[in-house]
Coordinates of C-alpha atoms in Angstrom, one line a residue:
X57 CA 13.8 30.5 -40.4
X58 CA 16.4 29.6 -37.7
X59 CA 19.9 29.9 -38.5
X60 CA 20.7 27.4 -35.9
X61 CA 22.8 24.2 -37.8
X62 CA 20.6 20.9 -37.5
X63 CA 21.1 19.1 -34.1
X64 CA 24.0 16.2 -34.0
X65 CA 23.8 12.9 -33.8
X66 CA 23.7 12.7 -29.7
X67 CA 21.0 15.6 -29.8
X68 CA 18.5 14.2 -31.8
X69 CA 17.7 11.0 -29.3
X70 CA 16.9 11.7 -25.8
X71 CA 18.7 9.4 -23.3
X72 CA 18.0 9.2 -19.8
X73 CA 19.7 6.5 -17.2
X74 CA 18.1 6.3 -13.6
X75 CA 21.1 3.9 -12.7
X76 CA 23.6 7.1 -13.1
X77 CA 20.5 10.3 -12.9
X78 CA 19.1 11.4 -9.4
X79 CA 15.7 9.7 -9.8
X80 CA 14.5 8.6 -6.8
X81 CA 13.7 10.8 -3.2
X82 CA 15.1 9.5 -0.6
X83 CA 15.3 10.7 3.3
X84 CA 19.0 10.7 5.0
X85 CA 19.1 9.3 8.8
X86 CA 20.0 12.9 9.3
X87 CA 17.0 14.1 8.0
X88 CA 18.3 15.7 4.6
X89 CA 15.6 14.5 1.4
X90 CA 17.6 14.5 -1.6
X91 CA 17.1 12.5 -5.1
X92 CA 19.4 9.2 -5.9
X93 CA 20.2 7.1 -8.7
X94 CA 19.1 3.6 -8.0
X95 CA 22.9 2.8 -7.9
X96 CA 23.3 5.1 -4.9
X97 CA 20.3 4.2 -3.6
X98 CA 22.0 0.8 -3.3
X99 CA 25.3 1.4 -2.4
X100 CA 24.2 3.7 0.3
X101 CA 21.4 2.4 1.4
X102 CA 22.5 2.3 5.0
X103 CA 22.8 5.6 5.4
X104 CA 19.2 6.7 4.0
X105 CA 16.3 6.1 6.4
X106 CA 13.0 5.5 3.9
X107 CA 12.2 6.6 0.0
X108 CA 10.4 9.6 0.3
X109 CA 7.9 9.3 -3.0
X110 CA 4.9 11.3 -4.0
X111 CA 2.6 8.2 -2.8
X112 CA 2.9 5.3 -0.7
X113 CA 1.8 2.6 -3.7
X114 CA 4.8 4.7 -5.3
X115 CA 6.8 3.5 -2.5
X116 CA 6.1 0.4 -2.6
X117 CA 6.6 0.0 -6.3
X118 CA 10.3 1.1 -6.4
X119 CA 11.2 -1.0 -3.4
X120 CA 9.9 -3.6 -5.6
X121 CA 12.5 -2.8 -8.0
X122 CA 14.9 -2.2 -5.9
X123 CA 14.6 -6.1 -4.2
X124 CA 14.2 -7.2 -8.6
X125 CA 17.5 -6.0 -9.1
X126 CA 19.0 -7.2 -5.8
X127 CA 17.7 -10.6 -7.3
X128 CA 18.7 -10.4 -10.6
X129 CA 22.3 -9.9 -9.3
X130 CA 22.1 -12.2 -6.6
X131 CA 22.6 -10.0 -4.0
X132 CA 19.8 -12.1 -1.3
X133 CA 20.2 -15.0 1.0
X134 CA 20.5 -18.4 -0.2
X135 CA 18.0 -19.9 3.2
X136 CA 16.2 -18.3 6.3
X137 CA 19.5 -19.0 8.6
X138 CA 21.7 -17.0 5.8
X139 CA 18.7 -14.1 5.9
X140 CA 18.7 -14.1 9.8
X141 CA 22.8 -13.8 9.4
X142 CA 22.3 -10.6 6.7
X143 CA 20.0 -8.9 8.8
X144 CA 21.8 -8.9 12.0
X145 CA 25.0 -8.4 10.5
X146 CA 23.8 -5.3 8.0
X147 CA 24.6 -7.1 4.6
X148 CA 26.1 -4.6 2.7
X149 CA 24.0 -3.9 -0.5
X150 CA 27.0 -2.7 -2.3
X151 CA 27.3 -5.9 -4.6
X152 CA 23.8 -4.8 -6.3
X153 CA 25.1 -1.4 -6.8
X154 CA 28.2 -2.5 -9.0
X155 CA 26.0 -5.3 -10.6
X156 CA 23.7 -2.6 -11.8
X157 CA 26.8 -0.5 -12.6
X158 CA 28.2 -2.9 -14.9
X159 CA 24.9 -3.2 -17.1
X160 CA 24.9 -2.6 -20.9
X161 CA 23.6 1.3 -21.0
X162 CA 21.2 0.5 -23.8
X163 CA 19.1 -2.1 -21.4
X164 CA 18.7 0.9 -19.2
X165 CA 18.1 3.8 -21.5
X166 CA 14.5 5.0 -20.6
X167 CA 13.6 6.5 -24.1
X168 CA 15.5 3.7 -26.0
X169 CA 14.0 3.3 -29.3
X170 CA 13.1 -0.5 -29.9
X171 CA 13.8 -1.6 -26.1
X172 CA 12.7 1.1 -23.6
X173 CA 13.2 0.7 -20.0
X174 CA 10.5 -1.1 -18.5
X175 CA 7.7 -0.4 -21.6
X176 CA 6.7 -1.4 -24.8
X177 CA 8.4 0.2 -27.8
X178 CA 5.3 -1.9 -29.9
X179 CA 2.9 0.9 -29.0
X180 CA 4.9 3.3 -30.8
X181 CA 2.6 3.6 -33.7
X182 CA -0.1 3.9 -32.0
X183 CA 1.4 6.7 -29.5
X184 CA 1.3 8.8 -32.4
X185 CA -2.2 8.4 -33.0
X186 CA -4.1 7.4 -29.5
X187 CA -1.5 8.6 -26.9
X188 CA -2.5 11.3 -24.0
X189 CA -1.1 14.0 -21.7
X190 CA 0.6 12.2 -18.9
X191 CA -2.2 12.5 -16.2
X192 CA -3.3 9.0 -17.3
X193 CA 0.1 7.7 -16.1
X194 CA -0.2 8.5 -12.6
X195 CA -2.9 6.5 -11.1
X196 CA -4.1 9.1 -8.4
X197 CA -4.6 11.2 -11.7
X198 CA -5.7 9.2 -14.0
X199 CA -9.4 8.2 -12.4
X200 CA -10.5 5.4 -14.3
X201 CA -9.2 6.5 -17.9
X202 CA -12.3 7.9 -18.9
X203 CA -13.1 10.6 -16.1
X204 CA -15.0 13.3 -18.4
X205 CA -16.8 12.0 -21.6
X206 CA -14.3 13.8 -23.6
X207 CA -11.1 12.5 -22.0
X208 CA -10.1 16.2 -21.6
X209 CA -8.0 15.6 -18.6
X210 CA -6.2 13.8 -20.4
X211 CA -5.0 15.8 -22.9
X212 CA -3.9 18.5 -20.7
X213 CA -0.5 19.7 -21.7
X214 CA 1.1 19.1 -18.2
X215 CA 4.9 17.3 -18.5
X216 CA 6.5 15.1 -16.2
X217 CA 10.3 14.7 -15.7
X218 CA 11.6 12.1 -16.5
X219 CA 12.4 10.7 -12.8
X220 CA 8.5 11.4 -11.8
X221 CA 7.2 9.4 -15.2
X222 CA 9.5 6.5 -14.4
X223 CA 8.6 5.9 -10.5
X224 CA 5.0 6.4 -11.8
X225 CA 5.5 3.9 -14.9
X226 CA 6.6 1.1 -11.9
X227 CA 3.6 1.9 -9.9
X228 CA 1.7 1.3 -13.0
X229 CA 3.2 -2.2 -13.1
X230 CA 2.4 -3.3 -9.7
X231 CA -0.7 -1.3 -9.0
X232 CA -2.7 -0.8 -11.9
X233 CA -6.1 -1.3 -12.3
X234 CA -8.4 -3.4 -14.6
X235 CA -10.1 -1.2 -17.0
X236 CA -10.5 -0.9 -20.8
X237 CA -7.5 1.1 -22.6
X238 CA -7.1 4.0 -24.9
X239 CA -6.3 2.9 -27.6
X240 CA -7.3 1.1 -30.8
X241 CA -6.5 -3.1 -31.1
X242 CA -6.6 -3.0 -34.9
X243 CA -3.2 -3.0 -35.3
X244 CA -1.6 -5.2 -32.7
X245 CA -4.7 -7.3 -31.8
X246 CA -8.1 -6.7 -29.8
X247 CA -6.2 -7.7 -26.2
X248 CA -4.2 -4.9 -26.0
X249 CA -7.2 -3.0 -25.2
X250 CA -7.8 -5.3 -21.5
X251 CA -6.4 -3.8 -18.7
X252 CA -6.1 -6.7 -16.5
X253 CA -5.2 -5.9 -12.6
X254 CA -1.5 -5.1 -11.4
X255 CA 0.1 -8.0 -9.1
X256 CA -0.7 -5.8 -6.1
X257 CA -4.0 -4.4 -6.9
X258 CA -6.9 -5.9 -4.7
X259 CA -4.4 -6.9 -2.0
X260 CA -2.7 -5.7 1.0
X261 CA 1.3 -5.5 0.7
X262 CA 3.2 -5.7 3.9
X263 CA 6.3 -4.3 3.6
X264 CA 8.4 -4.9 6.8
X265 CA 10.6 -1.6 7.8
X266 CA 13.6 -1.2 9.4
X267 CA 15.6 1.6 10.4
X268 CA 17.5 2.1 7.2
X269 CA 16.8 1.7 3.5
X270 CA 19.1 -1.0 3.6
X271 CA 17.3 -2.9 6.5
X272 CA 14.3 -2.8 4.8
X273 CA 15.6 -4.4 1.7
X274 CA 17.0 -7.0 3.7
X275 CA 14.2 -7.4 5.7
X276 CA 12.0 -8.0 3.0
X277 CA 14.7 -10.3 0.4
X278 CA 14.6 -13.9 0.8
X279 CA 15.9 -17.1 -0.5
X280 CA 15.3 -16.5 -4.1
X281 CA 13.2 -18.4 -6.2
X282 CA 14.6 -19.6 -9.3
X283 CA 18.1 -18.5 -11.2
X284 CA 19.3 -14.6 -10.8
X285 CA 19.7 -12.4 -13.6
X286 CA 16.0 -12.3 -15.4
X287 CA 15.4 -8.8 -14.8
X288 CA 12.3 -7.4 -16.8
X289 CA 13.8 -4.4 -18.5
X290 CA 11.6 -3.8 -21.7
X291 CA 8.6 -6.2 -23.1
X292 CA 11.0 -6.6 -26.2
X293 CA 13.4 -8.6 -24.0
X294 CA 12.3 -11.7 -23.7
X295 CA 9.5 -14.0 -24.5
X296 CA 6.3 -12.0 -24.5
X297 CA 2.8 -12.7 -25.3
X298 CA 1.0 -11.2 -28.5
X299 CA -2.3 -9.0 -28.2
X300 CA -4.3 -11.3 -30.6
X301 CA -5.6 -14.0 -28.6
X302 CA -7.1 -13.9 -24.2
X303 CA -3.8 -13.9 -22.4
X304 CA -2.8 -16.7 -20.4
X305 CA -1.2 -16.4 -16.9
X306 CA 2.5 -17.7 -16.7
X307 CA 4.1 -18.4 -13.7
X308 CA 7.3 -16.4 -12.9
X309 CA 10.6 -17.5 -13.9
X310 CA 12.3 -16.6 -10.6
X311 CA 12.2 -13.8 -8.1
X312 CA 13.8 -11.0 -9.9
X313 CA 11.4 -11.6 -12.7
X314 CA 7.9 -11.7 -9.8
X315 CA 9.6 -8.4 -8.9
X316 CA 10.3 -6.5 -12.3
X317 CA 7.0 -8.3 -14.1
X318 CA 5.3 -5.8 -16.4
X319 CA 1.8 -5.8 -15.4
X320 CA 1.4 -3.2 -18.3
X321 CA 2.5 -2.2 -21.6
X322 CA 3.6 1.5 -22.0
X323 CA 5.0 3.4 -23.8
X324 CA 6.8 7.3 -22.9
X325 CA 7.4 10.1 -25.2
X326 CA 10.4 12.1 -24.2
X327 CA 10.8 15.5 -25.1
X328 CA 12.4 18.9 -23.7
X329 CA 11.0 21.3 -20.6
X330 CA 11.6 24.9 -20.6
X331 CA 15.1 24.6 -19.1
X332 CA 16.5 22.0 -21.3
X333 CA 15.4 19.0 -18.9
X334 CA 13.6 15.9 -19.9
X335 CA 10.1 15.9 -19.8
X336 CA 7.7 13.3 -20.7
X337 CA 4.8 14.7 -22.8
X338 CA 2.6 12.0 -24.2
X339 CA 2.0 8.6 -22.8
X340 CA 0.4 5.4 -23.8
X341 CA -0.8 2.2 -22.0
X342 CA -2.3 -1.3 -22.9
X343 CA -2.5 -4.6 -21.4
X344 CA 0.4 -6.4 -20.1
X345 CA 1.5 -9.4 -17.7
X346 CA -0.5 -11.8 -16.1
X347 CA 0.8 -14.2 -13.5
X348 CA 0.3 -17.6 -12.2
X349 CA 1.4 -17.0 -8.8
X350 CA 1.8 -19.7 -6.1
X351 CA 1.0 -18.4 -2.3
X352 CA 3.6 -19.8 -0.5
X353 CA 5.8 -18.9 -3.4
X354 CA 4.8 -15.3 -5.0
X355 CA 2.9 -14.3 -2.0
X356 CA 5.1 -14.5 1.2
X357 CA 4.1 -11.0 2.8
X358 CA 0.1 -12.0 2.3
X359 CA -2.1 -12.2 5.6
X360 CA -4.6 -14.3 4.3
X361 CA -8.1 -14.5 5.9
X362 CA -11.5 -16.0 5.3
X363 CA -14.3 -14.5 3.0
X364 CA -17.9 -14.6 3.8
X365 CA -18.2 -18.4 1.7
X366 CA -15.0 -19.9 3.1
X367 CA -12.6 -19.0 0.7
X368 CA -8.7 -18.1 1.8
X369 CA -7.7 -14.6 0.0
X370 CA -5.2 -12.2 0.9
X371 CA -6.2 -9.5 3.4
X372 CA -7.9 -6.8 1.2
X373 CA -8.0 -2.6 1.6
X374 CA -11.7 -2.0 2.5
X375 CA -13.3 1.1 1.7
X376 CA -16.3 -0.1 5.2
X377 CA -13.4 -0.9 7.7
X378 CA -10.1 0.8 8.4
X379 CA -6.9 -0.5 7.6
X380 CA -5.5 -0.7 11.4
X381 CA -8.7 -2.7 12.6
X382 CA -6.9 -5.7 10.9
X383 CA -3.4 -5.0 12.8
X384 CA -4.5 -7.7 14.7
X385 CA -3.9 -10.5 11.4
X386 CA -0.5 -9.0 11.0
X387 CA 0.3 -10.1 14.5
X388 CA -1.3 -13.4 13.8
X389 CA 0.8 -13.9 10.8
X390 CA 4.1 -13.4 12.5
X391 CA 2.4 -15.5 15.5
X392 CA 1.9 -18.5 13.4
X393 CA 2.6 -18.8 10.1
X394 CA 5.4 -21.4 9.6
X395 CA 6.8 -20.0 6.2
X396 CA 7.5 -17.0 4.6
X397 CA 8.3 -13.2 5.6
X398 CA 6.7 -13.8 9.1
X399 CA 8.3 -16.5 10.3
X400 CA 11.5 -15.1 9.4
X401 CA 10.5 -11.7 11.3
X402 CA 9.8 -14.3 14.2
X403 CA 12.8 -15.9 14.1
X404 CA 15.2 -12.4 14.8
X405 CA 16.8 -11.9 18.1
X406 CA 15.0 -9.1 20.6
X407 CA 17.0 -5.9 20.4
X408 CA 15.6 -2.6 22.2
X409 CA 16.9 0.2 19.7
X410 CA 16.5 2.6 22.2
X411 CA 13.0 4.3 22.2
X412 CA 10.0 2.6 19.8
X413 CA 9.9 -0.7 17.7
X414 CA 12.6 -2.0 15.7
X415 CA 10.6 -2.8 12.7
X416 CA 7.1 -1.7 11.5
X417 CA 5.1 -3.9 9.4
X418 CA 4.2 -1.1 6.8
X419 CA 0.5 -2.2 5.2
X420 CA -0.4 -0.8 1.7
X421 CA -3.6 -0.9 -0.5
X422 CA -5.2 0.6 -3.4
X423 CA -9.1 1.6 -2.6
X424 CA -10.7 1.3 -5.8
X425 CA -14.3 1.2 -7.1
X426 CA -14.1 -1.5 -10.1
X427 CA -11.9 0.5 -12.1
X428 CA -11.8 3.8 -10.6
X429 CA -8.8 4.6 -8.1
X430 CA -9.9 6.0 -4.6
X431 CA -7.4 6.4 -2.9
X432 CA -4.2 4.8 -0.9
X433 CA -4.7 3.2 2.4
X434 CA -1.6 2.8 4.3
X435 CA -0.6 2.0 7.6
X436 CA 2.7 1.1 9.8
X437 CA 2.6 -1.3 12.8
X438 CA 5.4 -1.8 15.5
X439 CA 6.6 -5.0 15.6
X440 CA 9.2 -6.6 17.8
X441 CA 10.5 -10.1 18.0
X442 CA 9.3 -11.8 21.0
X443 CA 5.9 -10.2 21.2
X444 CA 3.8 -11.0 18.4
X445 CA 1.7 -12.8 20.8
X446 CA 1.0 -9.6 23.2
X447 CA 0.9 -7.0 19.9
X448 CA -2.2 -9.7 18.7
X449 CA -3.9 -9.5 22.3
X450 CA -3.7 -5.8 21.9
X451 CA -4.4 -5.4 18.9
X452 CA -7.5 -7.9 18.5
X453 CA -9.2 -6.6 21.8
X454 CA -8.1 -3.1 20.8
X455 CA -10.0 -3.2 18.1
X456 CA -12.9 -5.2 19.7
X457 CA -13.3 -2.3 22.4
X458 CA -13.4 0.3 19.3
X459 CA -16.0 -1.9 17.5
X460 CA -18.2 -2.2 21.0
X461 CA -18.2 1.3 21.6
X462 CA -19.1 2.4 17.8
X463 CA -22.6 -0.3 17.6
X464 CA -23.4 1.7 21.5
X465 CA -23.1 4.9 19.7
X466 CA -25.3 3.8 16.6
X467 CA -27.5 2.2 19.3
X468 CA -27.9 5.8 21.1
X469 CA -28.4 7.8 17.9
X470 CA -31.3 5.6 16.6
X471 CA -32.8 5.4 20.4
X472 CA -32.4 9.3 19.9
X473 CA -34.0 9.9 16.5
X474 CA -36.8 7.5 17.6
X475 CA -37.7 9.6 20.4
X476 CA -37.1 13.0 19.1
X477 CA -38.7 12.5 15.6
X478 CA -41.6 9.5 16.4
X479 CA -42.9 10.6 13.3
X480 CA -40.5 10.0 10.8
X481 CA -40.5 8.6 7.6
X482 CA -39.3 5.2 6.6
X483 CA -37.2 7.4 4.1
X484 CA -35.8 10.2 6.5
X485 CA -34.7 7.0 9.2
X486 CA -31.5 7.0 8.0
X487 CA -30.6 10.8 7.8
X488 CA -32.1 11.5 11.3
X489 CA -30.4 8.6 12.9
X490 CA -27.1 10.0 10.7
X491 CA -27.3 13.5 12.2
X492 CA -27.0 12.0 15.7
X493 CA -24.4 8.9 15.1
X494 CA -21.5 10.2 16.5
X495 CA -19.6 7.1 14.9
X496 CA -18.2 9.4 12.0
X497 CA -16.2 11.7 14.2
X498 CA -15.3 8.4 16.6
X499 CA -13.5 6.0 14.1
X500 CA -10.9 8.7 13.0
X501 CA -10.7 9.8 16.8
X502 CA -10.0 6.0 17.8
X503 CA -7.3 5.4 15.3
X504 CA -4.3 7.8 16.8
X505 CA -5.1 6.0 20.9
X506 CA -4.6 2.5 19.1
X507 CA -0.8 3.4 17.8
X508 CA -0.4 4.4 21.2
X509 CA -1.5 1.1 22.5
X510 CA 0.9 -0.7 20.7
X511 CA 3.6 1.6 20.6
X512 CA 3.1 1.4 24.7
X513 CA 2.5 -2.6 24.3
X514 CA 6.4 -2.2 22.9
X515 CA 8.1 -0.7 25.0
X516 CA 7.2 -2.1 27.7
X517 CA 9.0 -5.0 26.2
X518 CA 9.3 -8.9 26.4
X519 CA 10.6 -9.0 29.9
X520 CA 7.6 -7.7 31.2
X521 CA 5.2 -10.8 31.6
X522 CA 1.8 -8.6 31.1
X523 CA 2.5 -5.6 28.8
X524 CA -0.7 -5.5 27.1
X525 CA -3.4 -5.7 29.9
X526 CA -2.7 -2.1 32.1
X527 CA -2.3 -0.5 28.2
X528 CA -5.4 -1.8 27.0
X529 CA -7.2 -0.3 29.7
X530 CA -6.0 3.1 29.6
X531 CA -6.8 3.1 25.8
X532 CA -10.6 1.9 26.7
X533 CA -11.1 4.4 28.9
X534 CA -9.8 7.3 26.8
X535 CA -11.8 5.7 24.0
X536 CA -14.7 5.8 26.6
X537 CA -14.1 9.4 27.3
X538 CA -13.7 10.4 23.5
X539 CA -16.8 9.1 22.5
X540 CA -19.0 10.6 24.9
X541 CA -18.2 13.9 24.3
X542 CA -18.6 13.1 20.7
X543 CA -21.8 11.7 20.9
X544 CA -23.5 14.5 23.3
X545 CA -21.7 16.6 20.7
X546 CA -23.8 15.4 18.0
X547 CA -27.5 15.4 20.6
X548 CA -27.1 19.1 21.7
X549 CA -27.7 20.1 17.5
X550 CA -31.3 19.1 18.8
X551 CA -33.1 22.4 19.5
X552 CA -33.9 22.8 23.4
X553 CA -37.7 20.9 23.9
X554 CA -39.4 18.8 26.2
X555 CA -39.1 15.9 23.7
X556 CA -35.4 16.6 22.9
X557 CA -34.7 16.6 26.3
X558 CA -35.9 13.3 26.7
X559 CA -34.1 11.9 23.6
X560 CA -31.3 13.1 25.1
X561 CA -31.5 11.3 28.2
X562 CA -32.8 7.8 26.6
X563 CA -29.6 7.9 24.4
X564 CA -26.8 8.7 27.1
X565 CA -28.9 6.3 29.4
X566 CA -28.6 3.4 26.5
X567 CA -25.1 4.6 25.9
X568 CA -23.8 4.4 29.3
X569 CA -25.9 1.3 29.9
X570 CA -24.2 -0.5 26.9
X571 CA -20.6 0.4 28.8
X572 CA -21.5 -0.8 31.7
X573 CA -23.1 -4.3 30.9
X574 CA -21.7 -7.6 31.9
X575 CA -20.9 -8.2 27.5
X576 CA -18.8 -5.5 27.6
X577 CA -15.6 -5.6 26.8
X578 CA -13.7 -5.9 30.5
X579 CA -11.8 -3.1 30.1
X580 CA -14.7 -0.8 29.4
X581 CA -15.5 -1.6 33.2
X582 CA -12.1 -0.8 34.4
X583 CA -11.3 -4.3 34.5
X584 CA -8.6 -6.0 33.0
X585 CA -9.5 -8.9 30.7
X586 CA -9.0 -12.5 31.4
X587 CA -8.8 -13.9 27.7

């Protein structure tokens, strides 16, 4: 028996603060990555260039609570002509740093007992019996809760710090999937076991980047929606629903509570690591918020688009079609939309920051099947004002000309399998013409040349009248080039025969003939389009 005297008072509860702790990553303008406390992270948020987390829907999520609290202490522009004022003039974010400062300490506590930050001290009970290891708190982990029969993985004895649970416990909120949870409902009601989906989940989130932390904030605040101050800091704050009965949506009280909503209820057990630090070692999660949300309201960074029956939806990650062959509805967004984050970014003065784009629209998805995570698709677009109109034209054809060229290739490698296998099976088609469709290796070939278009497309700059036609058909040509090699590539596997030989020659012949047709894109020819 230990002769150690039982622990105090302060030892026996774990506290941990991420206003006043180093929590979240963040890269310097000089380079340096270091962790900050979400008060430094405001109050020097001009001299950090980006958060720097372990994912980019991680990213995403803590700006979201970073633009909550600037909310909630009404740190944001009260109209579009006051935002157009902060963002030229580099609003100082230093007012949400003190407001956050000045917050009771229990509010932020993340291991308070009856109001934890950001969770649900309800599910303590059933912690104790149902909770897991902590790989079902980070969604690129988790799977779909239930990845082996036995839910092993999830019982692996594998801690998190504390900062690492908490930036995973926001992505939770915005990201998480729909799914069944793991737990019982007996005791707080059958609901808690529906996971219903996070606010971002089965959307695109366009996040528009400047060239600080603190630009981007500002960037992406606007004229708030509702009274300040209703920050979401613990489901025990606040009206919330009961488990007992199907939850109904309720519309957001104001933008700080959009921001901070808690799409889920968890729960964190704290404990020690082998050097004294926190750790979180079990973890728990049920259902949590759903929300009435208003396009024009809850919605402003949404590109919405068309389905196949009519219907408007926000642009959605595709696991069939990469994420920068829709670039071009970005453009069209900042183009013509009449409210909301793009016609703000539309309404900013030109200014050439020396080399590159001012601002990137930063696009962000969650691939899922049903419930099962994927993976993150992700991807930054230059944007500056005055050109939305020449970054569309790029963009669109660009990925017109990419499109074109990847149907020739398909067209060569089924002309090919035809020819060099005429007696194929209706059930070997698809992997003959598969080991010949040079289309695999093309699309991730293609998508480096089309950031180059645009990048080019950029700096070119408004005062040149054109600066998207000469670009466009340099990138068609190297596209050209590219996939030729690729697909002759893919016919010399065919062993050396009279037969191959000639399925050889019929697919370049239909490939080159496809390039060269009057329906080809113009600057397939050479030529430079007249759209």
């Amino acid at each position: 028996m230990s002769d150690a005297p039982p622990p105090g008072p302060a030892e026996q509860r774990i506290s941990w603060d991420p206003r006043r702790k180093p929590c979240i990553p963040a890269v310097s303008v000089d380079g340096a990555i270091a962790h900050h406390s979400l008060c430094a992270l405001l109050a020097g948020a001009d001299e950090l260039a980006a958060l720097d987390c372990a994912s980019p829907g991680e990213n995403v999520a803590v700006i979201e609570h970073l633009l909550a609290v600037c909310f909630a202490s009404g740190t944001c522009p009260s109209s579009d002509e006051e935002w157009r004022a902060w963002v030229v003039g580099k609003q100082d974010l230093a007012p949400a740093a003190a407001w956050l400062a000045r917050q009771p300490d229990d509010a932020w506590d993340l291991f308070h007992p009856t109001a934890p930050l950001v969770q649900n001290s309800l599910l303590a009970a059933d912690l104790v019996e149902s909770g897991t290891g902590t790989a079902q708190l980070v969604i690129e982990h988790a799977g779909d809760y239930n990845q082996h029969f036995d839910h092993h993985h999830l019982e692996l004895d594998n801690p998190l710090p504390a900062a690492d649970a908490f930036r995973a416990t926001l992505t939770q909120h915005v990201y998480g999937p729909y799914g069944r949870a793991r737990m019982s409902g007996k005791r707080l009601g059958a609901k808690v076991t529906n996971l219903a989906a996070g606010r971002l989940t089965g959307r695109i989130r366009v996040v528009a980047l400047g060239q600080t932390l603190g630009e981007t904030l500002r960037l992406n605040l606007y004229p708030a929606d509702g009274p300040g101050d209703s920050l979401n800091t613990s489901w025990t704050t606040g009206e919330r629903r009961t488990f007992r009965e199907k939850a109904k949506p309720r519309v957001p009280r104001s933008s700080a509570d959009l921001h901070s909503a808690l799409g889920r209820s968890v729960l964190l057990r704290p404990g020690r690591g082998p050097q004294g630090q926190i750790v979180v070692d079990r973890v728990l999660i049920g259902a949590g918020e759903i929300l009435e949300l208003d396009p024009d309201r809850h919605l402003q960074d949404a590109v919405f688009s068309k389905t196949t029956n009519g219907l408007k939806k926000p642009l959605w990650p595709s696991p069939s079609r990469a994420l920068w062959q829709e670039a071009h509805a970005l453009y069209s967004a900042v183009r013509d939309d009449r409210i909301g984050l793009y016609a703000r970014l539309r309404s900013l003065p030109y200014e050439r920051r020396g080399t590159g784009a001012p601002y990137q629209l930063w696009a962000v998805g969650l691939l899922a099947n049903k419930s099962l995570p994927v993976a993150w698709t992700h991807g930054a677009y230059p944007y500056a004002p005055g050109m939305a109109a020449h970054l569309y034209r790029a963009s669109r054809r660009g990925s017109d000309i990419a499109e074109y060229i990847a149907r020739s290739l398909k067209n060569a490698a089924v002309l090919a399998a035809e020819t060099a296998f005429p007696a194929m099976r209706g059930a070997d088609e698809a992997g003959q013409v598969a080991r010949l469709d040079a289309r695999w290796a093309f699309w991730p070939a293609a998508e480096d040349p089309f950031h180059e278009l645009l990048d080019e497309v950029v700096d070119r700059g408004p005062e040149d009248d054109d600066p998207a036609s000469e670009p466009l058909v340099a990138y068609a040509q190297g596209l050209l080039a590219t996939a030729r090699t690729q697909m002759l590539q893919r016919l010399d596997t065919l062993p050396p025969n009279d037969r191959n030989h000639r399925a050889r020659a019929r697919a370049v012949g239909r490939f080159d003939e496809d390039m060269s047709n009057d329906w080809a894109p113009a600057e397939l020819r050479g030529e430079i389009a007249r759209d």
